Short mmCIF file of C-alpha atoms in Angstrom, two decimals:
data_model
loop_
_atom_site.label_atom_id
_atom_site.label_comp_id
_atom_site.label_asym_id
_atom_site.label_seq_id
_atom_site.Cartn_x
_atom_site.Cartn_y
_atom_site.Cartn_z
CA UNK A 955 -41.58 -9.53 -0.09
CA UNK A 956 -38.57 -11.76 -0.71
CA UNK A 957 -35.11 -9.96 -1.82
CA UNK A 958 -32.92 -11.62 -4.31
CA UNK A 959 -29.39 -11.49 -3.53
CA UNK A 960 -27.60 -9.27 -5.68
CA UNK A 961 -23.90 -10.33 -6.69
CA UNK A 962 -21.51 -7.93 -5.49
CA UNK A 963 -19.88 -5.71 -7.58
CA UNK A 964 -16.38 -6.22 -9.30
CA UNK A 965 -13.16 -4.08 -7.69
CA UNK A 966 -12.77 -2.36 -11.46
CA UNK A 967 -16.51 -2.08 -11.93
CA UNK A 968 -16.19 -3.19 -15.22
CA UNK A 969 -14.04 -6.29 -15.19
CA UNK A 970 -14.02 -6.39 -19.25
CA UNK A 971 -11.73 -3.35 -19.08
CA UNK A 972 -9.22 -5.63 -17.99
CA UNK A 973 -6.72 -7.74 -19.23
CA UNK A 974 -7.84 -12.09 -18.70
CA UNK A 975 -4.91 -11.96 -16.66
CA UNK A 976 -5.84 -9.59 -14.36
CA UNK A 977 -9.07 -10.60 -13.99
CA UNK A 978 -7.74 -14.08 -12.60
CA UNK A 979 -5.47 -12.25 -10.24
CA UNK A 980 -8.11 -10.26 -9.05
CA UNK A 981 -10.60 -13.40 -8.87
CA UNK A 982 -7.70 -14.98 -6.96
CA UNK A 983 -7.80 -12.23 -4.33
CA UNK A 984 -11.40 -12.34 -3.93
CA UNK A 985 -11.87 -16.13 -3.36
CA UNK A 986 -9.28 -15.63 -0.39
CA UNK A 987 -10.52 -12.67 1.19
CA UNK A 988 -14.02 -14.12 0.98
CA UNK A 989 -13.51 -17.35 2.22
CA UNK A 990 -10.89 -17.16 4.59
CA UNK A 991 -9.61 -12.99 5.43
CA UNK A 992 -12.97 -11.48 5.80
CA UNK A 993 -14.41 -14.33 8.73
CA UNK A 994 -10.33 -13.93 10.63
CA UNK A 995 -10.40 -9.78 10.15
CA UNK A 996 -12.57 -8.83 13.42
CA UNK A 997 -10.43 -10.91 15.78
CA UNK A 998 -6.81 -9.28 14.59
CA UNK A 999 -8.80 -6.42 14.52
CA UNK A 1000 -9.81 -6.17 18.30
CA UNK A 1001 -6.18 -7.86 19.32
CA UNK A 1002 -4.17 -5.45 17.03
CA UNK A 1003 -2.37 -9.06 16.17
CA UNK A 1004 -0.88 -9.98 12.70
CA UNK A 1005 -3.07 -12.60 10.82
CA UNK A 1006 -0.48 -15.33 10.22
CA UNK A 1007 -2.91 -17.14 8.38
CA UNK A 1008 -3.85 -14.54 5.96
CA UNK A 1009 0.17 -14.73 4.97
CA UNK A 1010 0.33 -18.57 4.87
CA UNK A 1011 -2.90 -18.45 2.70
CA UNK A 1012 -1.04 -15.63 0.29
CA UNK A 1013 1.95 -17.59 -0.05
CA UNK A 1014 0.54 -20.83 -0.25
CA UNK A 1015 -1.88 -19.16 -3.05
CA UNK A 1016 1.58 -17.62 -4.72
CA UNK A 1017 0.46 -13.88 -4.35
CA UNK A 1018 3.63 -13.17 -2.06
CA UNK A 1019 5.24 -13.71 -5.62
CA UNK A 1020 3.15 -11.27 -7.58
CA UNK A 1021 5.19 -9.07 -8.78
CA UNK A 1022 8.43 -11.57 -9.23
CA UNK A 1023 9.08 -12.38 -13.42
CA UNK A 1024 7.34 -15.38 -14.44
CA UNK A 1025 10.96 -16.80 -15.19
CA UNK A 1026 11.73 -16.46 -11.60
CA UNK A 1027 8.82 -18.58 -10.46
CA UNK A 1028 6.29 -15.69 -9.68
CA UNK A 1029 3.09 -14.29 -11.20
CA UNK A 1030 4.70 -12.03 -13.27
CA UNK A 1031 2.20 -9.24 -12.39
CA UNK A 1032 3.31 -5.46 -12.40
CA UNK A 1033 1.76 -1.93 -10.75
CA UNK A 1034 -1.24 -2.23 -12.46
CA UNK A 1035 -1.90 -5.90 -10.86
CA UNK A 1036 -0.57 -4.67 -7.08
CA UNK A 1037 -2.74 -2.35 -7.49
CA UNK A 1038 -6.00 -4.15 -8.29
CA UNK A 1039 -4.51 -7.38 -6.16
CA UNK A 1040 -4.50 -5.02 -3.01
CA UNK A 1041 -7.42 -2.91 -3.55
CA UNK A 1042 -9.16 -6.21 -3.66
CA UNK A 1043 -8.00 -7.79 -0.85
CA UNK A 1044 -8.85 -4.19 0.83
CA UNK A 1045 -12.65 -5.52 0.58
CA UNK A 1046 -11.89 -8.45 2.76
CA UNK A 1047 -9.59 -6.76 5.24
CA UNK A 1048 -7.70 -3.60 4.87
CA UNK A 1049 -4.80 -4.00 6.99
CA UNK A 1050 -3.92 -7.88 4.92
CA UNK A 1051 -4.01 -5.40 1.97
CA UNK A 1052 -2.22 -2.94 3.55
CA UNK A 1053 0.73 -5.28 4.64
CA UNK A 1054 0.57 -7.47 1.18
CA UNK A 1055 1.32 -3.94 -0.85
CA UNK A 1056 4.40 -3.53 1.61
CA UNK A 1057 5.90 -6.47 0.76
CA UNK A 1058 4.99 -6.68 -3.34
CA UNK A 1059 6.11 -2.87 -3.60
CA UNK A 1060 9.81 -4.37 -2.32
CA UNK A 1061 9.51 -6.53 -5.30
CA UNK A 1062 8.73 -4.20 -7.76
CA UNK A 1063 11.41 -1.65 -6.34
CA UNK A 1064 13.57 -4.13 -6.91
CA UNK A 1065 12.37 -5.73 -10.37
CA UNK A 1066 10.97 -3.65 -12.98
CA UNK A 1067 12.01 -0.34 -11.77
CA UNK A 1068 15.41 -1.43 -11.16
CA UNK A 1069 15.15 -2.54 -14.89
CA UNK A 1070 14.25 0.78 -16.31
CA UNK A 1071 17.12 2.61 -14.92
CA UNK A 1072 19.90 3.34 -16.89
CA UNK A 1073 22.57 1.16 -15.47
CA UNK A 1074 26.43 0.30 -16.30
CA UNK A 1075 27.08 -3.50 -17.50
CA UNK A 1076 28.71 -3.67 -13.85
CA UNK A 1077 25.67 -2.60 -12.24
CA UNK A 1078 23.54 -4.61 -14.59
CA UNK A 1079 25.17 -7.68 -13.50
CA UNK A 1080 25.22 -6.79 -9.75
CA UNK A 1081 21.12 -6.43 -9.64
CA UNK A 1082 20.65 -9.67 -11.64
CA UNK A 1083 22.24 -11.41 -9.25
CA UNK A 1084 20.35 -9.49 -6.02
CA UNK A 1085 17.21 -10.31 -7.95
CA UNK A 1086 18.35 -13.65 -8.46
CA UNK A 1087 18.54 -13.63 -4.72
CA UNK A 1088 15.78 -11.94 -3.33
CA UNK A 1089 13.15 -13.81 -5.79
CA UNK A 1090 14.59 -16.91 -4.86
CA UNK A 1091 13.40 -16.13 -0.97
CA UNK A 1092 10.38 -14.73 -2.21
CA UNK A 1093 9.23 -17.73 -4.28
CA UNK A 1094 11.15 -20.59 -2.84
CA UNK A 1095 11.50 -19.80 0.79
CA UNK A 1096 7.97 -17.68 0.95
CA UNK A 1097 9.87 -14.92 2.87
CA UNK A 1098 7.96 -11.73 3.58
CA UNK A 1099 9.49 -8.62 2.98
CA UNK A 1100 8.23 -5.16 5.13
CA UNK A 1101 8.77 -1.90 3.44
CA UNK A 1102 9.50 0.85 6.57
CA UNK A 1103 10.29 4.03 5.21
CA UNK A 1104 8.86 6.52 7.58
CA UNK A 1105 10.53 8.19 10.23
CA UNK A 1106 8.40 11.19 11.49
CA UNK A 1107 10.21 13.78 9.79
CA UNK A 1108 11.18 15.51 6.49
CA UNK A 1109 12.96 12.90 5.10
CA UNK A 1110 9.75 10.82 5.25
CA UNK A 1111 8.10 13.71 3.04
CA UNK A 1112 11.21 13.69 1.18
CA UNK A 1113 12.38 17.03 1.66
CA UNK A 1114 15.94 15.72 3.70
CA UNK A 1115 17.87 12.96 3.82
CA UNK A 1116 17.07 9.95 5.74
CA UNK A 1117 18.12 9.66 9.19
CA UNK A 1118 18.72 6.27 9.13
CA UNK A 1119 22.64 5.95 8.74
CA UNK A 1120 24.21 3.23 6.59
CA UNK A 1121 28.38 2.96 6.92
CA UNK A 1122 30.63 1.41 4.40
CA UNK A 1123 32.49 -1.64 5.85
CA UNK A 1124 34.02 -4.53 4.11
CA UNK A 1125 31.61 -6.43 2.61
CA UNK A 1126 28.45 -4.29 3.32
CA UNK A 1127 27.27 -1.58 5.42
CA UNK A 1128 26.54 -0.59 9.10
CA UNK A 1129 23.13 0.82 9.54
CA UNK A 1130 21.95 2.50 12.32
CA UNK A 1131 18.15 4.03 12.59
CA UNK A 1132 14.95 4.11 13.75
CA UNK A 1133 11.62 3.47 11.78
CA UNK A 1134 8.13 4.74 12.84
CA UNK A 1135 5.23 2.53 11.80
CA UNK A 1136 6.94 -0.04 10.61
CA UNK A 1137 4.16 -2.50 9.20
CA UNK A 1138 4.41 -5.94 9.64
CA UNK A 1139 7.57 -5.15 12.51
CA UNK A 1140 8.27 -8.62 14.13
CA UNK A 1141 6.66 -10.53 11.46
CA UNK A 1142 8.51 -10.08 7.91
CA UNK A 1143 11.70 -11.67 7.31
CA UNK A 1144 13.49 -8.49 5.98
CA UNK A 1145 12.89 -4.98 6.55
CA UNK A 1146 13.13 -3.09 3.30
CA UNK A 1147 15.25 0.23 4.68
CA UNK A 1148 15.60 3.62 3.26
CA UNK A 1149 18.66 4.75 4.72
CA UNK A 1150 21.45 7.39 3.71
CA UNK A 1151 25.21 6.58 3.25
CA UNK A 1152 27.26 7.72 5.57
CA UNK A 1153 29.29 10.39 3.89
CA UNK A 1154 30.10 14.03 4.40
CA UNK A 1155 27.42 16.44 3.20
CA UNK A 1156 25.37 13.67 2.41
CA UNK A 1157 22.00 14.77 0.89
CA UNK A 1158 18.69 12.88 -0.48
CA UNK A 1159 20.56 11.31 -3.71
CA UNK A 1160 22.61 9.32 -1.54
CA UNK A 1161 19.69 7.06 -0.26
CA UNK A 1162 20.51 3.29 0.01
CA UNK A 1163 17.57 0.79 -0.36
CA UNK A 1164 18.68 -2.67 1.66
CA UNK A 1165 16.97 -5.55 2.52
CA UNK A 1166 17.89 -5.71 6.11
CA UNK A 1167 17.36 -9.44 7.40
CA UNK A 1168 15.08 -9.56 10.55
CA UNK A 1169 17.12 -11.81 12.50
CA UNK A 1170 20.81 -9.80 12.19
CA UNK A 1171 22.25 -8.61 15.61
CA UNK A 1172 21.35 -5.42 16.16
CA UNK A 1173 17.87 -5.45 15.03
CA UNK A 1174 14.88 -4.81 17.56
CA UNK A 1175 10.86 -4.12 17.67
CA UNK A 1176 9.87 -1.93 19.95
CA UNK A 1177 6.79 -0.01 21.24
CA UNK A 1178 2.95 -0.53 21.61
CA UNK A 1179 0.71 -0.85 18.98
CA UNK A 1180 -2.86 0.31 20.31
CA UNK A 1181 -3.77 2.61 17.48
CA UNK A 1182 -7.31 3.65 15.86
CA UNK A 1183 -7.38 2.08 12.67
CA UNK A 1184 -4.82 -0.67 11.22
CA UNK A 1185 -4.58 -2.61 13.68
CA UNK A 1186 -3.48 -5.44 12.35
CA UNK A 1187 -0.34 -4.14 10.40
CA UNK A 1188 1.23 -4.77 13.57
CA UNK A 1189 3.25 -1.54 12.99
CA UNK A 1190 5.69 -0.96 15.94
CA UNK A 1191 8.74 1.08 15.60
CA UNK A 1192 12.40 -1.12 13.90
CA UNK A 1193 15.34 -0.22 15.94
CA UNK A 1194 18.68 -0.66 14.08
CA UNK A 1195 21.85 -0.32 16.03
CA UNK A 1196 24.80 -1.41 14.21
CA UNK A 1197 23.61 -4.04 12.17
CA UNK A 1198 25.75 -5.61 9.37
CA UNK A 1199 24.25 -5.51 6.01
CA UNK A 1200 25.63 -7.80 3.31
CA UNK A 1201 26.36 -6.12 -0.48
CA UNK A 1202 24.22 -8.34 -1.88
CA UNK A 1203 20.96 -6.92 0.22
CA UNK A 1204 20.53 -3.79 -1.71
CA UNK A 1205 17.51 -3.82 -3.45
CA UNK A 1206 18.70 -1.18 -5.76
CA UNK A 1207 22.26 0.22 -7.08
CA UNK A 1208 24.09 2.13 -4.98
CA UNK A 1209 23.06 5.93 -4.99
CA UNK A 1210 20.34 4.71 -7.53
CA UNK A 1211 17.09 5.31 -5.36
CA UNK A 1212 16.28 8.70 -5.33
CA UNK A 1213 16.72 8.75 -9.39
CA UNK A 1214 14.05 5.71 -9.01
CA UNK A 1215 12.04 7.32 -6.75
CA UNK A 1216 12.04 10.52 -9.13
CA UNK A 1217 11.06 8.48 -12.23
CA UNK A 1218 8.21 6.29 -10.53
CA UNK A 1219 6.30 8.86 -8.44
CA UNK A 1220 3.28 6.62 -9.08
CA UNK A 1221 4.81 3.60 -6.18
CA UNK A 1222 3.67 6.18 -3.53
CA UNK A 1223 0.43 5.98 -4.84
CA UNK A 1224 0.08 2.31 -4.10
CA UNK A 1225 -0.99 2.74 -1.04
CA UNK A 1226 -4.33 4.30 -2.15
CA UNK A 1227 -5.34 0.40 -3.26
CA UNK A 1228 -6.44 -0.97 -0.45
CA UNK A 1229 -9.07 2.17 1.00
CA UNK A 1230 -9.99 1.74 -2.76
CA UNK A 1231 -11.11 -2.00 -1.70
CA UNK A 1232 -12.13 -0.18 2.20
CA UNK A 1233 -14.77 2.11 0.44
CA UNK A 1234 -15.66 -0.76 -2.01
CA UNK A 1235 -16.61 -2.80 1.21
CA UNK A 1236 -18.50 0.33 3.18
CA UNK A 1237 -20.39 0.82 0.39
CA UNK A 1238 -21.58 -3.52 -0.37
CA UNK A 1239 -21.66 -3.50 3.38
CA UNK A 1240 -24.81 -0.52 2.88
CA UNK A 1241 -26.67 -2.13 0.08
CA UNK A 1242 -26.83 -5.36 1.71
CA UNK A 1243 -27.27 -4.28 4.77
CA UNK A 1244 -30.61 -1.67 3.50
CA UNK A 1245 -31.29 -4.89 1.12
CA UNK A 1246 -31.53 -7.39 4.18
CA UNK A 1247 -29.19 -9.68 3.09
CA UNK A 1248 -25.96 -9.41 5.35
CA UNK A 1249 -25.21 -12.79 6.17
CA UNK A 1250 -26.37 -14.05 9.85
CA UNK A 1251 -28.93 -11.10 10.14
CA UNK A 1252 -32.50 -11.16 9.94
CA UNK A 1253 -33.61 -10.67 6.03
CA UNK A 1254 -35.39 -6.98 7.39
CA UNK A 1255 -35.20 -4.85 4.65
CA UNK A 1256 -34.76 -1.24 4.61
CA UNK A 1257 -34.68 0.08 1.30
CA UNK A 1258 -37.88 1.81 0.54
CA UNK A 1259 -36.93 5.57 2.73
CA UNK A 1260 -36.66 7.73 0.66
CA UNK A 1261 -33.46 9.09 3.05
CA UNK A 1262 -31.65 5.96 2.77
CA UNK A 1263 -31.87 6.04 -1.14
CA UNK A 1264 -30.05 9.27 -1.58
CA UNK A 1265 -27.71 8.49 0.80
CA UNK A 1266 -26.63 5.26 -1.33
CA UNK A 1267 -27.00 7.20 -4.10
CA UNK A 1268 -24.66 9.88 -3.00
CA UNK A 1269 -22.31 6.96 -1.41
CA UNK A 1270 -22.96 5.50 -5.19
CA UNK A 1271 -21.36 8.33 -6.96
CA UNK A 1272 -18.73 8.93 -4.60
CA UNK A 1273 -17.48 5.46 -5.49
CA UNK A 1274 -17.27 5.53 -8.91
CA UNK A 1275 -15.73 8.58 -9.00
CA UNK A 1276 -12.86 7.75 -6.77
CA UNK A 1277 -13.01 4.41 -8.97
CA UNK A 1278 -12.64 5.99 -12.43
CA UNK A 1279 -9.52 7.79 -10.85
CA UNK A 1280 -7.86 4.87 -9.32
CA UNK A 1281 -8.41 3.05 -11.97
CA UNK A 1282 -6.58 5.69 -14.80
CA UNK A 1283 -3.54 5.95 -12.41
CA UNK A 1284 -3.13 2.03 -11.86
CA UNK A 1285 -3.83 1.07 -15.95
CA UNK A 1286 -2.29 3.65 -17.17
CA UNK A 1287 0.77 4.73 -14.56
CA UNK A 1288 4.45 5.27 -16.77
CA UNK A 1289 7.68 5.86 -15.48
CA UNK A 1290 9.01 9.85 -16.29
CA UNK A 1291 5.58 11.11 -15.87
CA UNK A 1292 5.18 14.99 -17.21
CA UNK A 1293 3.70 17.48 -14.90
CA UNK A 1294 0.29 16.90 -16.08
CA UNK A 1295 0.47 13.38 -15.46
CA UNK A 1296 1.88 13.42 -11.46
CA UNK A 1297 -0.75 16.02 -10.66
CA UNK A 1298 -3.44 13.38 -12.06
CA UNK A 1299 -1.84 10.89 -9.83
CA UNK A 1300 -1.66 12.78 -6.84
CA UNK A 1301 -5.42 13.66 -7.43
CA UNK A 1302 -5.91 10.38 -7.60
CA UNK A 1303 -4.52 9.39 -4.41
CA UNK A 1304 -5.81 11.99 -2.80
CA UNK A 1305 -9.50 11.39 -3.72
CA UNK A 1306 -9.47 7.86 -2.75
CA UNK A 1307 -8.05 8.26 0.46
CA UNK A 1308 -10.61 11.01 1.40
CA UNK A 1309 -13.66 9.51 -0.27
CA UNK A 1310 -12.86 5.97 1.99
CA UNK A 1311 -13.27 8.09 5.03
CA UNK A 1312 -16.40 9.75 3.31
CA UNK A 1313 -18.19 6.79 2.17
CA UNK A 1314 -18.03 4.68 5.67
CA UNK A 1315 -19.22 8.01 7.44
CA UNK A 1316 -21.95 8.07 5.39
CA UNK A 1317 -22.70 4.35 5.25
CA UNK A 1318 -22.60 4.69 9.13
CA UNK A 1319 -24.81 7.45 9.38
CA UNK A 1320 -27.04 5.37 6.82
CA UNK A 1321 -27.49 2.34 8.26
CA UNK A 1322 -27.40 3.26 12.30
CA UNK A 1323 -26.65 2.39 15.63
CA UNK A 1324 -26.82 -1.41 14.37
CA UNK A 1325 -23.90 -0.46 12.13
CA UNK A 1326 -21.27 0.83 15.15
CA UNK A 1327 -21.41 -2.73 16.48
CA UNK A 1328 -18.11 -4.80 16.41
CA UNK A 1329 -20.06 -7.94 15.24
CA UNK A 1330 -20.24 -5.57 12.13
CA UNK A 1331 -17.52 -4.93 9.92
CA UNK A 1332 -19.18 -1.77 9.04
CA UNK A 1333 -17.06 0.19 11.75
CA UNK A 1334 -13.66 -1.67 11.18
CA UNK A 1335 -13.72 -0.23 7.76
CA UNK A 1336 -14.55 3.70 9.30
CA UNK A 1337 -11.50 3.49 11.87
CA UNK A 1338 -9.32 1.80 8.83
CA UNK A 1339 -10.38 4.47 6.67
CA UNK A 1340 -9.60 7.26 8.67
CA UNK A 1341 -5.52 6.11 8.69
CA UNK A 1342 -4.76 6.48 4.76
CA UNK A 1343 -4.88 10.61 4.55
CA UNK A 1344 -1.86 10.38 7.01
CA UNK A 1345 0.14 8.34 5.75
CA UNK A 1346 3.71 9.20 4.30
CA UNK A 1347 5.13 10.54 2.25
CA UNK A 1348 1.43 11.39 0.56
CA UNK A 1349 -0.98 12.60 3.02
CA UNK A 1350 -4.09 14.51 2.40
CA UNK A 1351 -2.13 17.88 3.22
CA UNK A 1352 0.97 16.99 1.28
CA UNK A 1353 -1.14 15.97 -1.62
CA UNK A 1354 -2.42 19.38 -1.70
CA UNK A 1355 -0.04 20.78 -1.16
CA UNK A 1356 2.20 19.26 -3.60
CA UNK A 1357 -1.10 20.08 -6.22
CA UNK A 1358 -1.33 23.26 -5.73
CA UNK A 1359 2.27 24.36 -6.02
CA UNK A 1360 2.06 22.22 -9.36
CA UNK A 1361 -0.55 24.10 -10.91
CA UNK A 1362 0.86 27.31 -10.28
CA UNK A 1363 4.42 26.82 -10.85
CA UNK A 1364 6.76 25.63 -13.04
CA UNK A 1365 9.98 23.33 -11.85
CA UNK A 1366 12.11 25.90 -11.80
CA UNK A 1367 9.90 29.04 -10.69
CA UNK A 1368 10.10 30.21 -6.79
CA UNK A 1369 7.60 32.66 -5.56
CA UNK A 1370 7.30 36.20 -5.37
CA UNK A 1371 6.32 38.27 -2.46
CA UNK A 1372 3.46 39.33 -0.74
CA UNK A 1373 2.37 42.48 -1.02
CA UNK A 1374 1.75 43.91 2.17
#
């Protein structure tokens, strides 16, 4: 008996809970990964090499501008349309997704949360015109922008100050550092740098957010990039030795970034989108796959064990649970969230990261040996999915651990001792 092909499911599940807007974006983001991300994914995949077409085919499409103002030339779209954009896009191929919310979380850094903080007329003026500037390359010149924050340490957590040293000279700043997994390292045209300004007893409120240009002396890529998962993030370590940074490459006020980062706690939680889009894929990948109708493979179908029906339907409600969560934090994420609200959020990126993992280890264990072949995307999507609950500054254990000190505590409480 003959299947019908089913139409796959939408990213929100329900597209009619979002704006007409939004559901363009997203439709946007689909017809590229379908007809042009998903078919290049395996082959960046196996190389560990960036897909320079993927990034041609975003800024050609005008998604590299999706979260520039509409008066500036871009899309105009915010955290809610990042969000949905990458988790998208995560369908197609998790690591484009990956390196696309890098680059649009630089422009919302330096857009609407720069707008919501409460700035002097001089300081006012001063990001206008960086905007000016940076949406200008953006939109005009199609220049990628990398986000490396981590460095392997506390200050990646946030719990110290960045290592990464930034010295006041005329006209800008000297900034010397190192960045671990730097995504999109030899590829983006600036590097996005959390560093700290040089300055005695210099602590976590005097971070510095620049837009470091990829070609200044002093800038280097360095390392091997053989990892599990990701590979096509192209994340090598950024060496900075002395390089000159002009005033006008801050992406935020001076001193202003750890205030930001304390008012939008939900930009960490971007990168939850695209294993939203990984577990969306793992989980199409199974009922087509158990439905006999992956593309290029025999129509066998393998739907009527009764095993493989509860695992879908396990895989089923794992999805929509980690859905209805991503969802609430992306539609509904606010700047000063109460306590109540950053625990949701945390939950939320939390459960998507682990149910990715958990949903392509079941789908693999579901569909079988044919599914662990590399002809398969099936097992791109496990390695990729097994990345997101360690990466900084929200991993698995620092989500928890962030949780359960929340629940228990108030701001200003410390702990008491153990009785022993």
């Amino acid at each position: 008996m003959a299947v019908a092909p089913r139409p796959l499911a939408h990213i929100a599940g329900d597209a009619g809970r979002l704006s007409e807007r939004q559901r363009a974006l997203v439709a946007l983001a689909a017809d590229l990964g379908r007809s042009r991300f998903a078919a290049r994914a395996a082959l960046h995949d196996r190389e560990a090499s960036f897909p320079l077409d993927n990034l041609r085919d975003l800024r050609d499409s005008g998604l590299l501008g999706l979260c520039v103002p509409a008066e500036r030339g871009g899309l105009g779209g915010g955290y809610a349309e990042l969000m949905l954009v990458a988790a998208e896009l995560g369908r197609h191929c998790g690591a484009t997704a990956l390196s696309f919310n890098m680059h649009a979380c630089a422009t919302l850094w330096l857009g609407p949360v720069a707008d919501a903080l409460a700035l002097s007329d001089r300081e006012r003026a001063d990001q206008r015109a960086r905007q000016a500037l940076h949406h200008e390359r953006v939109v005009r010149q199609g220049k990628l922008y990398a986000q490396p924050f981590s460095e392997g340490g506390a200050a990646s957590a946030g719990k110290a100050p960045w290592g990464t040293v930034a010295r006041r000279v005329e006209g800008g700043y000297l900034v010397t550092g190192r960045k671990v997994f730097a995504t999109l390292a030899g590829v983006a045209d600036h590097y996005a740098v959390l560093c700290t300004l040089d300055i005695p007893g210099a602590s976590p409120r005097d971070a510095l957010f620049l837009a470091v240009p990829a070609d200044a002396p002093g800038v280097s890529v360095t390392g091997a990039w053989d990892p599990l998962g990701m590979r096509a993030t192209v994340s090598r370590d950024l060496v900075l030795h002395d390089v000159f940074v002009r005033d006008s490459a801050r992406l935020l006020p001076e001193g202003r970034y750890h205030e930001a980062a304390q008012r939008h706690p939900h930009l960490y939680g971007t990168l939850a989108a695209p294993y939203m889009g990984i577990a969306q894929a793992a989980y199409d990948f199974t009922v087509q796959y158990l439905r006999g109708e992956l593309p290029g493979m025999p129509p066998v179908t393998r739907r009527m064990y009764p095993t493989k029906q509860l695992a879908v339907a396990q895989m089923c409600i794992q999805l929509e649970q980690a859905r209805a969560m991503f969802l609430d934090s992306a539609l509904h994420a606010r700047p000063d969230p109460d306590a109540a609200a950053l625990q949701r959020l945390q939950a939320a990126h939390y459960t998507v990261m682990e149910t990715a993992a958990a949903i392509c280890t079941l789908a693999i264990r579901t569909c079988g040996g044919a599914s662990m072949m590399r002809s398969l995307p099936l097992e791109r999507h496990f390695r990729d999915a097994r990345c997101g609950s360690l990466m900084l500054p929200w991993t698995a254990e620092l989500c928890l651990d962030q949780l359960g000190r929340g629940c228990l505590y108030d701001e200003a409480e410390g702990d008491e001792d153990i009785e022993t």
